[in-house]
Short mmCIF file of C-alpha atoms in Angstrom, two decimals:
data_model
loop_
_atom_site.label_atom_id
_atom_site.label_comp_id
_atom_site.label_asym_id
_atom_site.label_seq_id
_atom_site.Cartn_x
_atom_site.Cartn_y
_atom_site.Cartn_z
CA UNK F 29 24.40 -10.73 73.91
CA UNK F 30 22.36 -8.91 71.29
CA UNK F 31 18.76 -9.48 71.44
CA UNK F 32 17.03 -12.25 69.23
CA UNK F 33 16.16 -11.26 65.66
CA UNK F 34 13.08 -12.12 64.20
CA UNK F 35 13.14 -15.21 61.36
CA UNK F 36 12.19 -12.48 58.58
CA UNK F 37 15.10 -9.65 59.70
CA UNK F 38 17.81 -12.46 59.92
CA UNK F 39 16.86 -13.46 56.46
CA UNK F 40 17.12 -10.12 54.59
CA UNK F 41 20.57 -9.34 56.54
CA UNK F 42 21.42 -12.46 55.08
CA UNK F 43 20.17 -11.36 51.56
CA UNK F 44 21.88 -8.22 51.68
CA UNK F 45 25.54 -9.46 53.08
CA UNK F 46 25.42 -11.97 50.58
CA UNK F 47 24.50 -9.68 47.64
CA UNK F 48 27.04 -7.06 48.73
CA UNK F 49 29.74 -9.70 49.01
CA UNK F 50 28.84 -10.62 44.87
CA UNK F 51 28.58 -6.79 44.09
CA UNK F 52 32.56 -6.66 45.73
CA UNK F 53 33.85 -9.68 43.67
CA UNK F 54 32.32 -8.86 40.50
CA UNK F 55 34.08 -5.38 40.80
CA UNK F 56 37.36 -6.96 41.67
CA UNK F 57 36.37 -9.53 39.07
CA UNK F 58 35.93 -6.72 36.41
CA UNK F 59 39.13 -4.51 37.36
CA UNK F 60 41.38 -7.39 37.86
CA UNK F 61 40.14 -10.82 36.03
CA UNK F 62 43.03 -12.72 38.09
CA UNK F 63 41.90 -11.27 41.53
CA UNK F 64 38.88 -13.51 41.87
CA UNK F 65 40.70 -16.51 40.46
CA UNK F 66 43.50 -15.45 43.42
CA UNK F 67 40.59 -15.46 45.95
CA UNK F 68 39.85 -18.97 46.18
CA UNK F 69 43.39 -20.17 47.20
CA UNK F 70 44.22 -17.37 49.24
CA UNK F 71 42.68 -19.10 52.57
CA UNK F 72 43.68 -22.86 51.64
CA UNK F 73 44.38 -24.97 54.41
CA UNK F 74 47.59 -26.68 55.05
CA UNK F 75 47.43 -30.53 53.42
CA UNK F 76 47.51 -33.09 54.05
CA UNK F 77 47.89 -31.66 58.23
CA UNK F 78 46.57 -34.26 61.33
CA UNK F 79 44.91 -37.30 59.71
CA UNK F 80 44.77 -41.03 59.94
CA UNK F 81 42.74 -42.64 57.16
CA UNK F 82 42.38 -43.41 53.91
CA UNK F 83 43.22 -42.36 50.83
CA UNK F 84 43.76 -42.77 47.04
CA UNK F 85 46.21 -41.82 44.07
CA UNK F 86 45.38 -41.68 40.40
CA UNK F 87 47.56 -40.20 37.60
CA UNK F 88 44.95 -37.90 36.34
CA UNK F 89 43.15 -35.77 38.93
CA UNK F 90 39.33 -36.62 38.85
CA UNK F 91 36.50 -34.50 37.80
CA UNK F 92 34.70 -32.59 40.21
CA UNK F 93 31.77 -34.41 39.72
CA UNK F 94 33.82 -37.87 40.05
CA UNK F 95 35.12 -36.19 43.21
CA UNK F 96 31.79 -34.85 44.79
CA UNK F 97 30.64 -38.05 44.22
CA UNK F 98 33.10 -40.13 45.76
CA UNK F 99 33.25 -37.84 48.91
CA UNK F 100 29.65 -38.64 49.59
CA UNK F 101 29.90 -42.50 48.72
CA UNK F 102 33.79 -43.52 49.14
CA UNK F 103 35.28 -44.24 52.38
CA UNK F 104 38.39 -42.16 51.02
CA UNK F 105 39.33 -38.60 52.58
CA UNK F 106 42.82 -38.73 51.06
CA UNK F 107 43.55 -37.98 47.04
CA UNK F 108 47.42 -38.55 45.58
CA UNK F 109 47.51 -36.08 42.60
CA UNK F 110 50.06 -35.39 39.82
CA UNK F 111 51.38 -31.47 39.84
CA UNK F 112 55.08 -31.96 38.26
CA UNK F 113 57.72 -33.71 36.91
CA UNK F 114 58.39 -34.16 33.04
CA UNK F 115 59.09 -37.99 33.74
CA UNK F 116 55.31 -38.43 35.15
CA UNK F 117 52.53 -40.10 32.44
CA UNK F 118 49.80 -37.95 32.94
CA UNK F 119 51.73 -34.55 32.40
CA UNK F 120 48.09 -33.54 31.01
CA UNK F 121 46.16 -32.36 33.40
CA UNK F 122 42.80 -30.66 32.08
CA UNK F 123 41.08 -31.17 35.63
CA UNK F 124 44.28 -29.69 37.96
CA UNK F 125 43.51 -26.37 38.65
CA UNK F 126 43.85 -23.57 41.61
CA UNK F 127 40.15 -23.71 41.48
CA UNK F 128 40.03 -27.49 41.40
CA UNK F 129 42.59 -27.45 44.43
CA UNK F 130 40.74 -25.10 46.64
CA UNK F 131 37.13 -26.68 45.58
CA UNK F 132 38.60 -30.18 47.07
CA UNK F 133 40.45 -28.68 50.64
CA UNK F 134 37.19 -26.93 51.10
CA UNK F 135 34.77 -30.00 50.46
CA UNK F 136 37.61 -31.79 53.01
CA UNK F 137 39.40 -33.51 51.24
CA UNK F 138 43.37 -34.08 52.04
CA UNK F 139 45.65 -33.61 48.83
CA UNK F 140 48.96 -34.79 48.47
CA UNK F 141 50.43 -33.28 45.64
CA UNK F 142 53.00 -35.29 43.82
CA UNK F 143 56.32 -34.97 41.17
CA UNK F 144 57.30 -37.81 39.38
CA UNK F 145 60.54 -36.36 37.65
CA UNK F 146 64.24 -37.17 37.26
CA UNK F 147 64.30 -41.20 38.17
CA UNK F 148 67.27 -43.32 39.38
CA UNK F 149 70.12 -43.07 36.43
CA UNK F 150 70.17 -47.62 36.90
CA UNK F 151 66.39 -47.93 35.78
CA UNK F 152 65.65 -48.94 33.25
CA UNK F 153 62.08 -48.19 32.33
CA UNK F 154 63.40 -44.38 32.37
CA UNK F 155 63.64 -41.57 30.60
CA UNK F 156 60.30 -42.13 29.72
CA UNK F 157 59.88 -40.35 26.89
CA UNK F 158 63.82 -39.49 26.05
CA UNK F 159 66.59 -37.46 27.84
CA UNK F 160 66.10 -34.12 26.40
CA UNK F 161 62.70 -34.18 27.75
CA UNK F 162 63.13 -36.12 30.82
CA UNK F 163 66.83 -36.74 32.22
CA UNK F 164 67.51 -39.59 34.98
CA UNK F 165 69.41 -38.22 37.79
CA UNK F 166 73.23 -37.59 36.55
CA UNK F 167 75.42 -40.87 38.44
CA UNK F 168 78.66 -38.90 38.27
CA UNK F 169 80.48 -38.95 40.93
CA UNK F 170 82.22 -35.26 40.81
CA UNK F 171 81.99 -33.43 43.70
CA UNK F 172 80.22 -35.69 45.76
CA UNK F 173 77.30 -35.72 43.39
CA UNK F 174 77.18 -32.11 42.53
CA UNK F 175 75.53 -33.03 39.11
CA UNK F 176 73.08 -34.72 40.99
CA UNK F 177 72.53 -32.11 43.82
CA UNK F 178 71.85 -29.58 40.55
CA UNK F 179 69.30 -31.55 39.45
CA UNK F 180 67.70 -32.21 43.16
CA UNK F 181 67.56 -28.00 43.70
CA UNK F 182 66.41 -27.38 40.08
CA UNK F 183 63.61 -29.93 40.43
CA UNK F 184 62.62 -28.93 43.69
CA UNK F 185 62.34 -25.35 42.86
CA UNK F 186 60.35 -26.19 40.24
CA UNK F 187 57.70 -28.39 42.18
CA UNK F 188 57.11 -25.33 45.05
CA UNK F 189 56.73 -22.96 41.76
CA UNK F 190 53.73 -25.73 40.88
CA UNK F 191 52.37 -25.79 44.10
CA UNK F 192 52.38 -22.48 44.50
CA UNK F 193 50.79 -21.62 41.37
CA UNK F 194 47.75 -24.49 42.54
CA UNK F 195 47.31 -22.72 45.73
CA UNK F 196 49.11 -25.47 47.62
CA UNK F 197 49.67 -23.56 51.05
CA UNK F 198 53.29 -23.49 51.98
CA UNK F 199 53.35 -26.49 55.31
CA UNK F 200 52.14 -28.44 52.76
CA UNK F 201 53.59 -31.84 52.55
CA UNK F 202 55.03 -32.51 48.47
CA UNK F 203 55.99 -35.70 47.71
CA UNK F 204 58.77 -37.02 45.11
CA UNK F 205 57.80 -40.02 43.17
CA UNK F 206 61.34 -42.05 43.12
CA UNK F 207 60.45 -45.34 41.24
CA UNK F 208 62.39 -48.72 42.45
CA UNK F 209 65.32 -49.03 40.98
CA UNK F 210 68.76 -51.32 41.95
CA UNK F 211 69.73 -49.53 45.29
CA UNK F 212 72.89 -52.19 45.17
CA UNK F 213 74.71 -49.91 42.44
CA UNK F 214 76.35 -47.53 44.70
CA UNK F 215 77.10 -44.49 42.35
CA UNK F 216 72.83 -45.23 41.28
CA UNK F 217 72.18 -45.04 44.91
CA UNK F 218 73.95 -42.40 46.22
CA UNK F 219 73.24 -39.78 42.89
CA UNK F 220 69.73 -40.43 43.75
CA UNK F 221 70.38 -39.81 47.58
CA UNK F 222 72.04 -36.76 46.62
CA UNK F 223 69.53 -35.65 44.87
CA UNK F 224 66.71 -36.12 47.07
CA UNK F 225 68.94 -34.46 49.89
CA UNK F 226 69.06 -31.02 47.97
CA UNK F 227 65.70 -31.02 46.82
CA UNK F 228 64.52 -31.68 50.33
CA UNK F 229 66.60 -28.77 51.51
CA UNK F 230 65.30 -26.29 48.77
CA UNK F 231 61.93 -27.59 49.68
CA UNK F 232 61.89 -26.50 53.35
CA UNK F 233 63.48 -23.03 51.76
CA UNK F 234 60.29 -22.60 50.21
CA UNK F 235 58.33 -23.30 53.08
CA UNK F 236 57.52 -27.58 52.17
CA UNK F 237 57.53 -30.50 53.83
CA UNK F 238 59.54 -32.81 52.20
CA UNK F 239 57.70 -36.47 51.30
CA UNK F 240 59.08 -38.91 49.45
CA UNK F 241 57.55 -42.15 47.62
CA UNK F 242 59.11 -45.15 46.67
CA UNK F 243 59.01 -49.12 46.97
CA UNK F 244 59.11 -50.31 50.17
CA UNK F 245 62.01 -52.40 49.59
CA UNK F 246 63.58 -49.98 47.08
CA UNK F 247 63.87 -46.37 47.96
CA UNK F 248 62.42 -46.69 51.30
CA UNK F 249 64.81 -49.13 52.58
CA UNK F 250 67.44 -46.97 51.12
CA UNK F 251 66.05 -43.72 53.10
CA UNK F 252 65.70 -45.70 56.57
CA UNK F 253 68.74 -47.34 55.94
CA UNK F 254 70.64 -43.81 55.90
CA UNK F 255 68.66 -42.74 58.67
CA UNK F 256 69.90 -45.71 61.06
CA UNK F 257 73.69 -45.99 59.84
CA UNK F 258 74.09 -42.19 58.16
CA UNK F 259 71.54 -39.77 59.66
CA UNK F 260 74.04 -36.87 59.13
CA UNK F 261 74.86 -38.23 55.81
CA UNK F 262 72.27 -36.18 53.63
CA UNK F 263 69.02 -34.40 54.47
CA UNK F 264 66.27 -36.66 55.37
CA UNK F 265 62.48 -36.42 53.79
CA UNK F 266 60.20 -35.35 56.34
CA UNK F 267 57.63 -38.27 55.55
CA UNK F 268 58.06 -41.50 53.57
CA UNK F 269 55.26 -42.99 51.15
CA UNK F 270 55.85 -46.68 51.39
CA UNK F 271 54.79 -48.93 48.75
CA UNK F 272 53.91 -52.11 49.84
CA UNK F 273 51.04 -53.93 48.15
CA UNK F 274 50.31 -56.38 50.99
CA UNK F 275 46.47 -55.80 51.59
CA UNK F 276 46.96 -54.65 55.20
CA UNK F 277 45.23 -51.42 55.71
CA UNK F 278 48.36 -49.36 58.13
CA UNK F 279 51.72 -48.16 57.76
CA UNK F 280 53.93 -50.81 58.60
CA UNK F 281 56.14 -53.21 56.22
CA UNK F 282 58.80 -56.11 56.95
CA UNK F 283 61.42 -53.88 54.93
CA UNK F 284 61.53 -51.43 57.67
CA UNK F 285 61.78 -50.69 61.28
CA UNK F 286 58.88 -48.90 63.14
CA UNK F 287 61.19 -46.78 64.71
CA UNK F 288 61.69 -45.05 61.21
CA UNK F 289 59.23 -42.12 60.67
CA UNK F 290 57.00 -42.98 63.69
CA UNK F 291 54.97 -42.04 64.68
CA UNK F 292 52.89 -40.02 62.11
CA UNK F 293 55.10 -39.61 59.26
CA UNK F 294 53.59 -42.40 57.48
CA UNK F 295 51.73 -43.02 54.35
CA UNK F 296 51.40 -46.35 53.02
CA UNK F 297 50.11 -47.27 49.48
CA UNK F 298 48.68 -51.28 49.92
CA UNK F 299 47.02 -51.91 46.97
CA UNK F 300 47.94 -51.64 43.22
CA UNK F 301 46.26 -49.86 40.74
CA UNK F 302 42.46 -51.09 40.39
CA UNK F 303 39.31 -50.17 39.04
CA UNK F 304 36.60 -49.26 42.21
CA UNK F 305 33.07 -47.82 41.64
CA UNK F 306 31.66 -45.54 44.30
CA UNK F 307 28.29 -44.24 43.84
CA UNK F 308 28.27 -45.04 39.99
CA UNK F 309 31.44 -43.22 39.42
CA UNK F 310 34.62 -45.87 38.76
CA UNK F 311 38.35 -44.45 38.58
CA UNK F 312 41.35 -46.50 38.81
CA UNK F 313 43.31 -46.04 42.07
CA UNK F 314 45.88 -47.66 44.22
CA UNK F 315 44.54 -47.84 48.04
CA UNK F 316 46.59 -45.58 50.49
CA UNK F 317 46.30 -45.65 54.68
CA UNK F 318 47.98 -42.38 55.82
CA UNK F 319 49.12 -41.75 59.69
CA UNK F 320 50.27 -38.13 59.36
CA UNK F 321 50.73 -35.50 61.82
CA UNK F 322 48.81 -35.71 65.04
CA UNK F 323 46.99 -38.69 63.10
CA UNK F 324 42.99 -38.40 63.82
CA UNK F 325 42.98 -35.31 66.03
CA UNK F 326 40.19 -32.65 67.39
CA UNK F 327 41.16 -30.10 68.59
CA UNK F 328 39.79 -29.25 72.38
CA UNK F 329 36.26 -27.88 72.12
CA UNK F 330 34.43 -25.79 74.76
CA UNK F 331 31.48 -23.76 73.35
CA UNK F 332 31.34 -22.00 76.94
CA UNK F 333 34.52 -22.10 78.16
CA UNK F 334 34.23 -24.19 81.45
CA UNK F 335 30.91 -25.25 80.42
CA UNK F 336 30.06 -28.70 80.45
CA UNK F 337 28.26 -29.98 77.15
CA UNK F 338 28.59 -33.83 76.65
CA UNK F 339 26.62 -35.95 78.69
CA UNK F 340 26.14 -39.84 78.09
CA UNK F 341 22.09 -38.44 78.46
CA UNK F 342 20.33 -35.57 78.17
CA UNK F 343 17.31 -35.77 80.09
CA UNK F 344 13.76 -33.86 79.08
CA UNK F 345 13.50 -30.95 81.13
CA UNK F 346 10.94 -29.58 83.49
CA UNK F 347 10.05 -26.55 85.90
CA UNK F 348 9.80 -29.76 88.08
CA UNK F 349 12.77 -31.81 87.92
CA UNK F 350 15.51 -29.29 86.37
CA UNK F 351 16.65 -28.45 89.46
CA UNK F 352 18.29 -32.08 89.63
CA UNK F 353 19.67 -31.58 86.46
CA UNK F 354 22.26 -28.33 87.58
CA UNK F 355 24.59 -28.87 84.98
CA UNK F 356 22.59 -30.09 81.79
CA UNK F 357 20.69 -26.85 82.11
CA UNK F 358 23.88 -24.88 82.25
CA UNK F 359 24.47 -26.99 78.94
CA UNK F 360 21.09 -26.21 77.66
CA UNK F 361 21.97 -22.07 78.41
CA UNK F 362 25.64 -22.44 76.60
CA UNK F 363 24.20 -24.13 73.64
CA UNK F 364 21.02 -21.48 73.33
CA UNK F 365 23.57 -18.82 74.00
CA UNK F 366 26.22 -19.70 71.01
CA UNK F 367 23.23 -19.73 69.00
CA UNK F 368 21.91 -16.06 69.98
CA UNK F 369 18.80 -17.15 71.97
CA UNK F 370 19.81 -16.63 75.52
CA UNK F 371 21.65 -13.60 77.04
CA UNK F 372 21.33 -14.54 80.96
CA UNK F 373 23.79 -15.90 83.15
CA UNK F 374 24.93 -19.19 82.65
CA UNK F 375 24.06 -20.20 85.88
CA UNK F 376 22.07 -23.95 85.76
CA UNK F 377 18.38 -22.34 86.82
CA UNK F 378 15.79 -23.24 84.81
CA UNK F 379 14.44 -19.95 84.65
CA UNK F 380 12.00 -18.39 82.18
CA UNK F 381 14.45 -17.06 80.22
CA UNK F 382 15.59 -20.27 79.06
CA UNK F 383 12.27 -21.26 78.69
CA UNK F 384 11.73 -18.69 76.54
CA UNK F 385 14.94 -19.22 74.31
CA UNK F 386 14.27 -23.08 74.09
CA UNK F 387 10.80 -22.16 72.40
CA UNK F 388 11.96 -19.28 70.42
CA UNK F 389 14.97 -21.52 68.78
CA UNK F 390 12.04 -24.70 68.48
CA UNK F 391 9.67 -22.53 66.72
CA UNK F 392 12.06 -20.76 64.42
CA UNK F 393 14.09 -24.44 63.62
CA UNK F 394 10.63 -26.77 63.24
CA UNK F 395 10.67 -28.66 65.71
CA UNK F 396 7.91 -29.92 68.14
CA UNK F 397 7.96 -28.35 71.39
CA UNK F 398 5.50 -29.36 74.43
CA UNK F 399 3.51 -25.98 75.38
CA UNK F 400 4.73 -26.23 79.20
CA UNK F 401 7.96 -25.37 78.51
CA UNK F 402 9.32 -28.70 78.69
CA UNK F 403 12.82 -29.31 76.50
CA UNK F 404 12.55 -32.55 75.09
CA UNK F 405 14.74 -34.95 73.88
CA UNK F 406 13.76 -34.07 70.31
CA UNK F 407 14.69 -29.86 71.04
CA UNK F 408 18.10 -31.93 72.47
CA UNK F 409 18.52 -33.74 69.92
CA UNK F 410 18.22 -30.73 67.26
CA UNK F 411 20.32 -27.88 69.52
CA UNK F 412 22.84 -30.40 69.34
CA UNK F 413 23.25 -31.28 66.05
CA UNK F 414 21.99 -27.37 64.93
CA UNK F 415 24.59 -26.77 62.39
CA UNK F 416 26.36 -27.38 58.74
CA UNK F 417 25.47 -30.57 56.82
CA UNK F 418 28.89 -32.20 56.43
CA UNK F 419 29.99 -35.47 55.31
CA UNK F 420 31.76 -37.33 57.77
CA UNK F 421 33.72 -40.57 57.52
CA UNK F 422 36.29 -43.07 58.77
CA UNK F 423 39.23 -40.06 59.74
CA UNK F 424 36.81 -36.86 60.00
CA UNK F 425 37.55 -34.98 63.41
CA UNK F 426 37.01 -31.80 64.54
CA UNK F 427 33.99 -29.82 65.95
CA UNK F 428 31.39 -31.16 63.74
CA UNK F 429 31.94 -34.90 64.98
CA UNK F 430 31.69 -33.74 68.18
CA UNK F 431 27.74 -32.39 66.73
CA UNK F 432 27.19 -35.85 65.91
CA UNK F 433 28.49 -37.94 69.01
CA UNK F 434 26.54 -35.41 71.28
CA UNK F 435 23.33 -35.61 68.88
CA UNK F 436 23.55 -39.33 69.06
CA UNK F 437 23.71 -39.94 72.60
CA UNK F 438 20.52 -37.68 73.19
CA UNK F 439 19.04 -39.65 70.26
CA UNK F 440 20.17 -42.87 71.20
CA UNK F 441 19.38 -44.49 74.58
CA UNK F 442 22.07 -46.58 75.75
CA UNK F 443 24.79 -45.27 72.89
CA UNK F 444 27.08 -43.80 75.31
CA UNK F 445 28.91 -42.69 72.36
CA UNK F 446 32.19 -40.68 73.61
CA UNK F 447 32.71 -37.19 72.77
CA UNK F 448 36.05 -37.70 71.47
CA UNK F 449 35.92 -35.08 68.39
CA UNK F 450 37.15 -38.38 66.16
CA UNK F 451 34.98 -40.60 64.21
CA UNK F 452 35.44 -44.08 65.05
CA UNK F 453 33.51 -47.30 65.05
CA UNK F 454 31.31 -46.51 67.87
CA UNK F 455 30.52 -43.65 66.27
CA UNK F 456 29.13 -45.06 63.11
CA UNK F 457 27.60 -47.98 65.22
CA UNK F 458 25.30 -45.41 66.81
CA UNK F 459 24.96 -43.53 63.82
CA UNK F 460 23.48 -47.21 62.62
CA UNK F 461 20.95 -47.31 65.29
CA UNK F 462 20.03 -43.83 64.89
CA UNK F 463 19.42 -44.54 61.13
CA UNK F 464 17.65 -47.84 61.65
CA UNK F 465 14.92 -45.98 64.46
CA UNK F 466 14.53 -43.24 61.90
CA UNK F 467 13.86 -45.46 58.90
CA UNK F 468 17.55 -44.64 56.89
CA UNK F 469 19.27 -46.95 55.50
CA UNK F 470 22.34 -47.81 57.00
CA UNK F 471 25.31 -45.95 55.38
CA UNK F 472 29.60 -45.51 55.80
CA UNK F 473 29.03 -41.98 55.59
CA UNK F 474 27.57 -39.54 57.17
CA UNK F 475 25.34 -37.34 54.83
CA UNK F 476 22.37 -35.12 54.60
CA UNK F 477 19.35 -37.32 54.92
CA UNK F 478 21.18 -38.10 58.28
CA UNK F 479 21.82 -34.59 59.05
CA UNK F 480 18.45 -33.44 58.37
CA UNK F 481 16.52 -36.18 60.48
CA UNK F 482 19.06 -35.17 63.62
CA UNK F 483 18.37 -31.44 62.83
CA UNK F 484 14.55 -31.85 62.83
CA UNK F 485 15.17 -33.74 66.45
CA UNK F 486 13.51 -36.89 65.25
CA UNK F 487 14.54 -40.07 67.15
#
């Protein structure tokens, strides 16, 4: 372990990486304008991955400034937006950029990107604007559908090029927009089959996950019907979009089994389109619940290996009592370890090397620290939490709830909050309490003025 750098040193190293790292990009920048633009899709995560929450869909994709706001005040993680299809009404799209998509996967939001183009050849609200510039899908019969199967690889191959030019990662779910339409017209319903079956196919060529939206009792009902009766029929979406605009925050409808796309291959869009106003900013949405994946998952989490770190306590610790406390010292090394201010063994003695790395890290992090040596629960409270500031919500998981649900049971007496990785209702019941002892107001989300009273160790 390397030995502990002063406050001053790790502050200039910090300086200088970060100044070299700005020197590098405005070279590339310089030599190769499109090189920096590249950069910031290059490491996008896969979307929408593991997640079970909820979500929205607009035509136009928001501002960033309508969508900062709303991850800070909304209880959304989840964004529908528009990236193809000449039959979709917001085909502008001055917001929808690689730089907008990477600015909203890193802030944590889940996208699902979305083509609204050739529609069922029986409805009648389409072409929307006329059939040179948006066809419906061609009913002919021929060749089992071959018209139709054109049109499903053509459009297809056209949404990947979209994505791909967005910095949509490839295992990223796309979803086709198939309006309801009369699914009782059989050359209607199986040219639109057809064409959903080769665009799925030339989707999963590219690298997709296939998605598809429709009605509930439309399009879906069509899908899951095939599945049950003709599963060998024509290629199957990966995930269905349901639209169902009963209220009910899940992914279940009358129209359809649960057996069909369960589990977590789910999204389900229960309320209509709507004006809602989240810290000042109003859009108009329809409401979405996704269960996709692994559904709200966290990884497992060890910063020690075999190390035990969650406790439903953490008791203040003494050159008197630690010796009771065998493995929340071991805890207390792994924690002061991972942040570079113990290199001993990681053996449960409270020895004066731990001592010394408990008031090293509480001097150099503010917060108060009783002369004897003691570890408090406010230096608890702090290591634990010691991190990045960000928002959480119903359907965040991952290491940083973990940060929280530790933090909170050392801040909390009585919380017995369960490290679970997943934030739930107990979670943001304690987080309540917390707030309430510290003099917060209570919030949905978790957000800096939370952070920062954690990080200073006040309970």
């Amino acid at each position: 372990m390397p030995a502990r750098r002063s406050p001053a040193l790790r502050a200039s190293l910090t300086t200088l990486t970060a100044l070299l790292a700005l020197a590098a990009l405005l070279v590339a920048q310089r030599s190769d304008p499109a090189s920096l633009r590249l950069s910031a899709t290059t490491t996008n995560r896969v979307t929408p991955g593991d997640f079970r929450g909820y979500g929205f869909d607009q035509c136009s994709a928001p501002s960033q400034a309508a969508m900062d706001t709303w991850m800070r005040t909304s209880p959304f993680l989840a964004v529908g937006i528009y990236i193809s299809g000449n039959s979709r009404a917001c085909r502008s799209q001055p917001n929808l950029t690689p730089g907008w998509v990477s600015a909203q996967l890193a802030a944590g939001w889940k996208l699902l990107p979305i083509t609204l183009g050739p529609q069922a050849a029986c409805n009648p609200r389409y072409p929307r604007y006329s059939k040179s510039i948006d066809p419906t899908i061609n009913p002919s019969t021929t060749s089992s559908y071959a018209a139709a199967r054109t049109q499903g690889r053509a459009e297809a191959a056209k949404t990947a090029d979209a994505a791909t030019a967005l910095g949509i990662t490839k295992g990223s779910t796309l979803w086709y927009d198939l309006e309801s339409f009369d699914t009782s017209r059989t050359a209607c319903r199986e040219s639109a089959l057809s064409f959903l079956s080769d665009y799925t196919r030339v989707l999963h060529q590219r690298g997709y996950v296939s998605g598809v939206y429709s009605s509930a009792g439309s399009g879906i009902a069509m899908l899951d019907q095939v599945r049950a009766e003709r599963p060998t029929a024509y290629t199957l979406p990966d995930a269905i979009w349901l639209a169902r605009w009963d209220d009910q925050a899940n992914t279940s409808t009358t129209y359809i089994p649960d057996t069909g796309w369960n589990p977590g291959r789910r999204v389900k869009q229960y309320q209509g389109g709507h004006n809602e106003t989240w810290g000042r900013v109003t859009i108009n949405i329809d409401r979405d619940f996704l269960d996709l994946g692994r559904g709200a998952y966290a990884a497992p989490d060890r910063p020690c290996a075999a190390v035990r770190v969650n406790f439903t306590t953490y008791p203040a610790l003494t050159t008197a009592n630690a010796s009771s406390y065998p493995l929340q010292v071991k805890a207390l090394q792994c924690l002061l370890h991972v942040a570079g201010y113990y290199a001993g063994q990681l053996n449960g003695t409270y020895n004066n090397a731990t001592i010394a790395g408990v008031q090293h890290w509480a001097a150099d992090h503010g917060v108060a620290l009783v002369a004897d040596g003691r570890t408090s629960r406010s230096v608890w409270v702090a290591l634990l939490a010691a991190g990045s500031h960000p928002i959480l919500k119903t359907g965040s998981a991952g290491s940083d709830v973990r940060r929280l649900q530790r933090a909170l049971d050392a801040a909390v007496p009585g919380a017995n909050v369960r490290v679970t990785g997943i934030y739930d209702a107990a979670t943001s019941s304690a987080m309540h309490t917390y707030q309430s002892v510290v003099g917060l107001p209570h919030t949905a989300n978790l957000t800096d003025g939370t952070w920062t009273r954690l990080m200073r160790g006040q309970w």
